[in-house]
Amino acid sequence: FLIWVVWQKHDWISTDGISYIVIAQYYASGQIDLAVSGYWSPMLSWLIAALLGVVNEPLYAAQMAMGISAIVFLMGCMAIFRIMGIRSFAMFVALGIVVFFSVGWAIQGITPELLMSGILCLAISRIMHPDWCDEPSVQFSAGLIFGAAYLAKAVALPLSFILIIVAGCL
């Protein structure tokens, strides 16, 4: 479904998307001095740069990165649904809704918000884990995932602190 929808809008791009693609091309060509810039959110550019090894067209690599972002978002939502105990038909309906919205989000532009949201959902599923307060490995894995969300988009840093404080062990 995602491939078909992207094919329908295959020539659409935003100014942010152009910036992420250019930075990814700098990474792919080894021009690290040009790749490091004030345009934060390196994870999306890293993902696009890795995909430039698979396809030659930068726009297609960026669209593939957005497809991967939609899949990460789906996985993050699924992890939260599992922790919440949602099963069978309700899980199927919930994931259908998530797929619908993530595909729509993925084709709106080349931005890191979808990737960050998916990674944050994975981290939230870790802090919702029943062993959150008792098991250091759960806390450590949540910290690593929150760190990855920060690399996806900088706004994840204050969000991570707020979520950890809210989920604190009382």
CSV table of C-alpha atoms in Angstrom, one decimal:
chain,number,residue,atom,x,y,z
A,1,PHE,CA,0.0,0.0,0.0
A,2,LEU,CA,2.8,2.4,0.9
A,3,ILE,CA,4.7,1.7,-2.3
A,4,TRP,CA,1.5,2.4,-4.4
A,5,VAL,CA,0.8,5.6,-2.6
A,6,VAL,CA,4.4,6.9,-2.9
A,7,TRP,CA,4.3,6.0,-6.6
A,8,GLN,CA,1.3,8.3,-7.0
A,9,LYS,CA,3.2,11.2,-5.4
A,10,HIS,CA,6.7,10.2,-6.6
A,11,ASP,CA,7.7,13.7,-7.7
A,12,TRP,CA,6.6,15.7,-4.7
A,13,ILE,CA,9.2,17.1,-2.3
A,14,SER,CA,9.4,19.8,0.3
A,15,THR,CA,12.2,22.2,1.1
A,16,ASP,CA,13.1,20.3,4.2
A,17,GLY,CA,13.3,17.1,2.1
A,18,ILE,CA,15.8,18.8,-0.2
A,19,SER,CA,18.0,19.7,2.8
A,20,TYR,CA,17.9,16.2,4.2
A,21,ILE,CA,18.8,14.8,0.7
A,22,VAL,CA,21.7,17.2,0.2
A,23,ILE,CA,23.1,16.4,3.7
A,24,ALA,CA,22.7,12.7,2.9
A,25,GLN,CA,24.6,13.1,-0.3
A,26,TYR,CA,27.4,14.7,1.6
A,27,TYR,CA,27.5,11.8,4.0
A,28,ALA,CA,27.4,9.3,1.1
A,29,SER,CA,30.3,11.0,-0.7
A,30,GLY,CA,32.4,11.3,2.5
A,31,GLN,CA,32.2,15.1,2.7
A,32,ILE,CA,31.6,15.1,6.5
A,33,ASP,CA,32.7,18.7,6.8
A,34,LEU,CA,29.7,19.7,4.7
A,35,ALA,CA,27.3,17.2,6.2
A,36,VAL,CA,27.6,18.5,9.7
A,37,SER,CA,25.4,21.6,9.8
A,38,GLY,CA,22.9,23.5,11.9
A,39,TYR,CA,20.2,21.4,10.2
A,40,TRP,CA,19.7,18.9,13.0
A,41,SER,CA,18.2,15.5,12.9
A,42,PRO,CA,21.1,13.4,11.5
A,43,MET,CA,19.3,10.0,11.6
A,44,LEU,CA,17.1,10.7,8.6
A,45,SER,CA,20.1,11.9,6.6
A,46,TRP,CA,22.0,8.8,7.7
A,47,LEU,CA,19.2,6.6,6.6
A,48,ILE,CA,18.9,8.3,3.2
A,49,ALA,CA,22.7,8.1,2.8
A,50,ALA,CA,22.6,4.3,3.5
A,51,LEU,CA,19.8,3.9,0.9
A,52,LEU,CA,21.8,5.9,-1.7
A,53,GLY,CA,23.9,2.7,-1.9
A,54,VAL,CA,20.8,0.8,-3.0
A,55,VAL,CA,19.3,3.3,-5.4
A,56,ASN,CA,20.9,6.0,-7.4
A,57,GLU,CA,18.1,8.5,-7.3
A,58,PRO,CA,18.2,10.6,-4.1
A,59,LEU,CA,14.5,11.3,-4.1
A,60,TYR,CA,13.7,7.6,-4.2
A,61,ALA,CA,16.1,7.0,-1.4
A,62,ALA,CA,14.4,9.7,0.7
A,63,GLN,CA,11.0,8.2,-0.1
A,64,MET,CA,12.3,4.8,0.9
A,65,ALA,CA,13.5,6.3,4.2
A,66,MET,CA,10.1,7.7,4.8
A,67,GLY,CA,8.7,4.2,4.2
A,68,ILE,CA,11.1,2.8,6.7
A,69,SER,CA,10.0,5.6,9.1
A,70,ALA,CA,6.3,4.5,8.7
A,71,ILE,CA,7.3,0.9,9.4
A,72,VAL,CA,9.2,2.0,12.6
A,73,PHE,CA,6.1,4.0,13.6
A,74,LEU,CA,4.0,0.9,13.1
A,75,MET,CA,6.4,-1.2,15.2
A,76,GLY,CA,6.4,1.3,18.0
A,77,CYS,CA,2.7,1.5,18.1
A,78,MET,CA,2.5,-2.3,18.0
A,79,ALA,CA,4.9,-2.5,21.0
A,80,ILE,CA,2.7,-0.1,23.0
A,81,PHE,CA,-0.5,-2.0,22.1
A,82,ARG,CA,1.2,-5.2,23.2
A,83,ILE,CA,2.2,-3.7,26.6
A,84,MET,CA,-1.3,-2.4,27.0
A,85,GLY,CA,-2.7,-5.9,26.5
A,86,ILE,CA,-4.6,-5.2,23.3
A,87,ARG,CA,-5.1,-8.5,21.6
A,88,SER,CA,-6.6,-10.1,18.4
A,89,PHE,CA,-9.3,-8.2,16.6
A,90,ALA,CA,-8.7,-4.9,18.6
A,91,MET,CA,-5.0,-5.1,17.7
A,92,PHE,CA,-5.9,-5.7,14.0
A,93,VAL,CA,-8.2,-2.6,14.0
A,94,ALA,CA,-5.7,-0.5,15.9
A,95,LEU,CA,-2.9,-1.4,13.5
A,96,GLY,CA,-5.1,-0.7,10.5
A,97,ILE,CA,-5.7,2.8,11.8
A,98,VAL,CA,-2.0,3.3,12.4
A,99,VAL,CA,-1.1,2.0,8.9
A,100,PHE,CA,-3.6,4.4,7.4
A,101,PHE,CA,-2.3,7.5,9.2
A,102,SER,CA,1.4,6.5,8.9
A,103,VAL,CA,1.2,6.1,5.2
A,104,GLY,CA,-0.5,9.5,4.9
A,105,TRP,CA,2.2,11.0,7.1
A,106,ALA,CA,5.0,9.4,5.1
A,107,ILE,CA,3.9,10.9,1.8
A,108,GLN,CA,3.4,14.4,3.1
A,109,GLY,CA,7.1,15.2,3.0
A,110,ILE,CA,10.5,14.1,3.9
A,111,THR,CA,10.8,15.0,7.5
A,112,PRO,CA,12.1,13.2,10.6
A,113,GLU,CA,8.9,13.5,12.7
A,114,LEU,CA,7.5,10.1,11.8
A,115,LEU,CA,10.8,8.4,12.5
A,116,MET,CA,11.1,10.2,15.8
A,117,SER,CA,7.6,9.3,16.8
A,118,GLY,CA,8.1,5.6,16.0
A,119,ILE,CA,11.3,5.5,18.1
A,120,LEU,CA,9.6,7.4,20.9
A,121,CYS,CA,6.7,4.8,20.8
A,122,LEU,CA,9.3,2.0,21.2
A,123,ALA,CA,10.8,3.8,24.2
A,124,ILE,CA,7.4,4.5,25.7
A,125,SER,CA,6.7,0.8,25.5
A,126,ARG,CA,9.9,0.1,27.5
A,127,ILE,CA,8.9,2.5,30.3
A,128,MET,CA,5.4,1.0,30.3
A,129,HIS,CA,7.0,-2.5,30.9
A,130,PRO,CA,6.0,-4.1,34.2
A,131,ASP,CA,9.6,-4.4,35.2
A,132,TRP,CA,10.4,-0.7,34.6
A,133,CYS,CA,11.2,0.1,38.2
A,134,ASP,CA,12.9,-3.1,39.1
A,135,GLU,CA,15.0,-4.1,36.1
A,136,PRO,CA,18.1,-2.0,35.1
A,137,SER,CA,18.2,-3.7,31.7
A,138,VAL,CA,14.7,-2.3,30.9
A,139,GLN,CA,15.8,1.2,32.0
A,140,PHE,CA,19.0,1.0,30.0
A,141,SER,CA,17.2,-0.2,26.9
A,142,ALA,CA,14.7,2.7,27.3
A,143,GLY,CA,17.6,5.1,27.6
A,144,LEU,CA,19.2,3.9,24.4
A,145,ILE,CA,16.0,4.1,22.5
A,146,PHE,CA,15.3,7.6,23.8
A,147,GLY,CA,18.8,8.5,22.7
A,148,ALA,CA,18.0,7.2,19.2
A,149,ALA,CA,14.9,9.3,19.2
A,150,TYR,CA,17.0,12.4,20.0
A,151,LEU,CA,19.2,11.6,16.9
A,152,ALA,CA,16.0,11.4,14.9
A,153,LYS,CA,14.8,14.8,16.0
A,154,ALA,CA,16.2,17.1,18.8
A,155,VAL,CA,12.8,17.8,20.4
A,156,ALA,CA,12.8,14.2,21.6
A,157,LEU,CA,15.3,15.2,24.3
A,158,PRO,CA,13.0,17.2,26.5
A,159,LEU,CA,10.1,14.9,25.7
A,160,SER,CA,12.3,12.0,26.9
A,161,PHE,CA,13.0,13.7,30.2
A,162,ILE,CA,9.3,14.5,30.7
A,163,LEU,CA,8.2,10.9,29.9
A,164,ILE,CA,10.8,9.4,32.2
A,165,ILE,CA,9.8,11.7,35.1
A,166,VAL,CA,6.1,10.9,34.5
A,167,ALA,CA,6.9,7.1,34.4
A,168,GLY,CA,9.2,7.4,37.5
A,169,CYS,CA,9.0,4.8,40.2
A,170,LEU,CA,6.9,6.2,43.0
